[in-house]
Amino acid sequence: MSKNIEKQYLKLLKDILKNGVEKQDRTGTGTISVFGRQIRHDMSKGFPLLTTKKMYWKGIVTELLWFLRGDTNIKYLVDNDCHIWDGDAYKAYLTKETNRTEKTGQTWTPMTQKEFIDKIKTDDEFAKKWGELGPVYGKQWRRWPVYPNEYGEYESNPIDQIQNLINDLKTNPGSRRLMVSAWNVGELDQMVLPPCHYGFQVYTVEMSEDERRMRWCEGLGKDISFADRIYTKELDEFNFPKRKISLMWNQRSVDTFLGLPFNIASYGLLLEIIAKAVNMVPDELIGNLGDTHLYKNHIEQAKEQMIREPMNLPQVTVQDGIFCSSVNDVRLENYESHPPIKAPLSN
């Protein structure tokens, strides 16, 4: 299995350390930053889950399923032991309660973040109020709002961009409009955090008969020479895909040490899920990166990771009907990695 995606990632860390400029940021941590980078991965070479540090696989799957459910409340994440959005919800709670008490002249004692998350998990009414992050990814992917016309009438239901994408892939797979956006300008101020990865596009092409046979062999782990024994009729009987599909995502802001490895795997998994839903073969994963930075308190961790030797990439399989399913419907196989490298998350 190729290690190319990991070598690209480690090269990007080196690029930032060598060429990055210092910038201040909203968290107050400070970063070193470069602008306008791209990474590419051939999905036939293995699943792009980095091996130079152990990745939080369950969290990656849980967050993506949360997006695909159309959910915007952290309770689903907390109940599934995924805590990557805890800090954003807690920060929003502190800000709102501080503003409220300053206006009313009241005094209050804020909960600790642990107390806050425990209450999200055990108190449904509290979770409904304080676990809500606003119209973030899940809302935009599955329930993009339709605003009233000049007569104040709503002409249709919210737009399900994911379902529309699946429908379009099945009926018009050569379209140049196979896109999903999370950047809803009219609702950015209602979100706890504007989308970092703000949209993605998919692209499909028809495979030649020779490529279909080779892909079939790869999928079964057979030697390529076996492809000569396979006929098109047999591939059709097995309902083997006739098209391959690529995904390109765009990201305005990239926390390269903690966030980017997570994003790579998440969009790789999304590509696998979409490909499964429309019976296509995952092809290329592409990431376009805007402000690509290392937080200053991640620099030593990045240097540690850079000296580690990549291992072989794992494989991932997904089940049918996964859009609202559990983490158990995604299977990670043959994943070996170096130990984790801890680093603080800046909110």
mmCIF file of N, CA and C in Angstrom, residues 75-128:
data_model
loop_
_atom_site.group_PDB
_atom_site.id
_atom_site.type_symbol
_atom_site.label_atom_id
_atom_site.label_comp_id
_atom_site.label_asym_id
_atom_site.label_seq_id
_atom_site.Cartn_x
_atom_site.Cartn_y
_atom_site.Cartn_z
ATOM 1 N N LYS A 75 -25.176 16.687 21.675
ATOM 2 C CA LYS A 75 -25.590 15.558 22.512
ATOM 3 C C LYS A 75 -25.299 14.220 21.831
ATOM 4 N N TYR A 76 -25.572 14.116 20.528
ATOM 5 C CA TYR A 76 -25.269 12.870 19.801
ATOM 6 C C TYR A 76 -23.781 12.550 19.903
ATOM 7 N N LEU A 77 -22.943 13.560 19.762
ATOM 8 C CA LEU A 77 -21.500 13.349 19.856
ATOM 9 C C LEU A 77 -21.100 12.924 21.261
ATOM 10 N N VAL A 78 -21.607 13.636 22.264
ATOM 11 C CA VAL A 78 -21.270 13.331 23.655
ATOM 12 C C VAL A 78 -21.731 11.928 24.026
ATOM 13 N N ASP A 79 -22.936 11.578 23.605
ATOM 14 C CA ASP A 79 -23.463 10.238 23.908
ATOM 15 C C ASP A 79 -22.631 9.140 23.264
ATOM 16 N N ASN A 80 -21.936 9.482 22.191
ATOM 17 C CA ASN A 80 -21.080 8.510 21.507
ATOM 18 C C ASN A 80 -19.601 8.729 21.810
ATOM 19 N N ASP A 81 -19.340 9.436 22.936
ATOM 20 C CA ASP A 81 -17.985 9.638 23.451
ATOM 21 C C ASP A 81 -17.073 10.337 22.445
ATOM 22 N N CYS A 82 -17.649 11.295 21.722
ATOM 23 C CA CYS A 82 -16.883 12.117 20.789
ATOM 24 C C CYS A 82 -16.934 13.551 21.303
ATOM 25 N N HIS A 83 -15.789 14.134 21.610
ATOM 26 C CA HIS A 83 -15.768 15.405 22.342
ATOM 27 C C HIS A 83 -15.073 16.531 21.582
ATOM 28 N N ILE A 84 -14.987 16.435 20.268
ATOM 29 C CA ILE A 84 -14.239 17.428 19.502
ATOM 30 C C ILE A 84 -14.942 18.778 19.413
ATOM 31 N N TRP A 85 -16.257 18.811 19.645
ATOM 32 C CA TRP A 85 -16.991 20.082 19.619
ATOM 33 C C TRP A 85 -17.333 20.589 21.018
ATOM 34 N N ASP A 86 -16.886 19.904 22.062
ATOM 35 C CA ASP A 86 -17.214 20.314 23.433
ATOM 36 C C ASP A 86 -16.795 21.748 23.714
ATOM 37 N N GLY A 87 -15.565 22.086 23.333
ATOM 38 C CA GLY A 87 -15.027 23.412 23.639
ATOM 39 C C GLY A 87 -15.808 24.530 22.986
ATOM 40 N N ASP A 88 -16.310 24.303 21.762
ATOM 41 C CA ASP A 88 -17.086 25.333 21.070
ATOM 42 C C ASP A 88 -18.414 25.579 21.767
ATOM 43 N N ALA A 89 -19.084 24.485 22.170
ATOM 44 C CA ALA A 89 -20.369 24.626 22.869
ATOM 45 C C ALA A 89 -20.162 25.294 24.229
ATOM 46 N N TYR A 90 -19.121 24.901 24.937
ATOM 47 C CA TYR A 90 -18.855 25.471 26.262
ATOM 48 C C TYR A 90 -18.500 26.952 26.158
ATOM 49 N N LYS A 91 -17.715 27.309 25.168
ATOM 50 C CA LYS A 91 -17.344 28.711 24.970
ATOM 51 C C LYS A 91 -18.584 29.556 24.680
ATOM 52 N N ALA A 92 -19.514 29.010 23.862
ATOM 53 C CA ALA A 92 -20.755 29.735 23.564
ATOM 54 C C ALA A 92 -21.594 29.922 24.825
ATOM 55 N N TYR A 93 -21.632 28.886 25.660
ATOM 56 C CA TYR A 93 -22.362 28.964 26.939
ATOM 57 C C TYR A 93 -21.783 30.073 27.822
ATOM 58 N N LEU A 94 -20.451 30.111 27.968
ATOM 59 C CA LEU A 94 -19.825 31.133 28.809
ATOM 60 C C LEU A 94 -20.104 32.535 28.273
ATOM 61 N N THR A 95 -20.011 32.707 26.959
ATOM 62 C CA THR A 95 -20.222 34.022 26.351
ATOM 63 C C THR A 95 -21.648 34.508 26.561
ATOM 64 N N LYS A 96 -22.621 33.642 26.293
ATOM 65 C CA LYS A 96 -24.033 34.032 26.400
ATOM 66 C C LYS A 96 -24.423 34.316 27.850
ATOM 67 N N GLU A 97 -23.991 33.478 28.760
ATOM 68 C CA GLU A 97 -24.349 33.679 30.159
ATOM 69 C C GLU A 97 -23.645 34.895 30.750
ATOM 70 N N THR A 98 -22.417 35.138 30.339
ATOM 71 C CA THR A 98 -21.717 36.337 30.805
ATOM 72 C C THR A 98 -22.423 37.595 30.314
ATOM 73 N N ASN A 99 -22.797 37.623 29.052
ATOM 74 C CA ASN A 99 -23.510 38.775 28.498
ATOM 75 C C ASN A 99 -24.847 38.987 29.195
ATOM 76 N N ARG A 100 -25.551 37.888 29.465
ATOM 77 C CA ARG A 100 -26.866 37.996 30.111
ATOM 78 C C ARG A 100 -26.741 38.557 31.518
ATOM 79 N N THR A 101 -25.789 38.032 32.290
ATOM 80 C CA THR A 101 -25.670 38.471 33.678
ATOM 81 C C THR A 101 -25.131 39.899 33.781
ATOM 82 N N GLU A 102 -24.306 40.305 32.813
ATOM 83 C CA GLU A 102 -23.825 41.689 32.810
ATOM 84 C C GLU A 102 -24.966 42.665 32.549
ATOM 85 N N LYS A 103 -25.889 42.275 31.689
ATOM 86 C CA LYS A 103 -27.029 43.146 31.391
ATOM 87 C C LYS A 103 -27.995 43.239 32.560
ATOM 88 N N THR A 104 -28.155 42.129 33.299
ATOM 89 C CA THR A 104 -29.124 42.090 34.391
ATOM 90 C C THR A 104 -28.509 42.451 35.736
ATOM 91 N N GLY A 105 -27.177 42.517 35.798
ATOM 92 C CA GLY A 105 -26.511 42.822 37.063
ATOM 93 C C GLY A 105 -26.454 41.648 38.005
ATOM 94 N N GLN A 106 -26.785 40.467 37.517
ATOM 95 C CA GLN A 106 -26.760 39.280 38.361
ATOM 96 C C GLN A 106 -25.325 38.756 38.499
ATOM 97 N N THR A 107 -25.134 37.947 39.503
ATOM 98 C CA THR A 107 -23.865 37.234 39.650
ATOM 99 C C THR A 107 -24.113 35.760 39.359
ATOM 100 N N TRP A 108 -23.082 35.099 38.912
ATOM 101 C CA TRP A 108 -23.249 33.665 38.618
ATOM 102 C C TRP A 108 -21.903 32.967 38.718
ATOM 103 N N THR A 109 -21.968 31.682 38.931
ATOM 104 C CA THR A 109 -20.766 30.855 38.976
ATOM 105 C C THR A 109 -20.833 29.866 37.822
ATOM 106 N N PRO A 110 -19.984 30.028 36.828
ATOM 107 C CA PRO A 110 -20.051 29.128 35.674
ATOM 108 C C PRO A 110 -19.652 27.701 36.022
ATOM 109 N N MET A 111 -20.271 26.762 35.355
ATOM 110 C CA MET A 111 -19.867 25.367 35.469
ATOM 111 C C MET A 111 -18.482 25.190 34.840
ATOM 112 N N THR A 112 -17.769 24.198 35.293
ATOM 113 C CA THR A 112 -16.556 23.809 34.587
ATOM 114 C C THR A 112 -16.970 23.126 33.283
ATOM 115 N N GLN A 113 -16.015 22.960 32.366
ATOM 116 C CA GLN A 113 -16.361 22.299 31.099
ATOM 117 C C GLN A 113 -16.805 20.861 31.351
ATOM 118 N N LYS A 114 -16.195 20.181 32.285
ATOM 119 C CA LYS A 114 -16.594 18.804 32.594
ATOM 120 C C LYS A 114 -18.023 18.771 33.123
ATOM 121 N N GLU A 115 -18.346 19.692 34.041
ATOM 122 C CA GLU A 115 -19.709 19.747 34.575
ATOM 123 C C GLU A 115 -20.715 20.052 33.462
ATOM 124 N N PHE A 116 -20.328 20.957 32.577
ATOM 125 C CA PHE A 116 -21.179 21.335 31.453
ATOM 126 C C PHE A 116 -21.478 20.122 30.566
ATOM 127 N N ILE A 117 -20.456 19.358 30.202
ATOM 128 C CA ILE A 117 -20.631 18.199 29.318
ATOM 129 C C ILE A 117 -21.409 17.090 30.026
ATOM 130 N N ASP A 118 -21.169 16.897 31.306
ATOM 131 C CA ASP A 118 -21.939 15.893 32.060
ATOM 132 C C ASP A 118 -23.420 16.238 32.059
ATOM 133 N N LYS A 119 -23.731 17.526 32.166
ATOM 134 C CA LYS A 119 -25.131 17.954 32.173
ATOM 135 C C LYS A 119 -25.757 17.803 30.780
ATOM 136 N N ILE A 120 -24.968 18.032 29.740
ATOM 137 C CA ILE A 120 -25.452 17.784 28.371
ATOM 138 C C ILE A 120 -25.878 16.332 28.227
ATOM 139 N N LYS A 121 -25.092 15.451 28.817
ATOM 140 C CA LYS A 121 -25.342 14.016 28.671
ATOM 141 C C LYS A 121 -26.540 13.548 29.480
ATOM 142 N N THR A 122 -26.807 14.184 30.605
ATOM 143 C CA THR A 122 -27.828 13.666 31.525
ATOM 144 C C THR A 122 -29.118 14.468 31.550
ATOM 145 N N ASP A 123 -29.105 15.683 31.044
ATOM 146 C CA ASP A 123 -30.277 16.565 31.131
ATOM 147 C C ASP A 123 -30.697 16.967 29.718
ATOM 148 N N ASP A 124 -31.767 16.352 29.223
ATOM 149 C CA ASP A 124 -32.187 16.585 27.836
ATOM 150 C C ASP A 124 -32.584 18.031 27.581
ATOM 151 N N GLU A 125 -33.248 18.660 28.522
ATOM 152 C CA GLU A 125 -33.663 20.050 28.333
ATOM 153 C C GLU A 125 -32.456 20.981 28.289
ATOM 154 N N PHE A 126 -31.496 20.731 29.162
ATOM 155 C CA PHE A 126 -30.264 21.517 29.149
ATOM 156 C C PHE A 126 -29.526 21.316 27.830
ATOM 157 N N ALA A 127 -29.462 20.051 27.376
ATOM 158 C CA ALA A 127 -28.772 19.744 26.122
ATOM 159 C C ALA A 127 -29.461 20.427 24.947
ATOM 160 N N LYS A 128 -30.776 20.455 24.969
ATOM 161 C CA LYS A 128 -31.514 21.087 23.875
ATOM 162 C C LYS A 128 -31.170 22.566 23.769
#
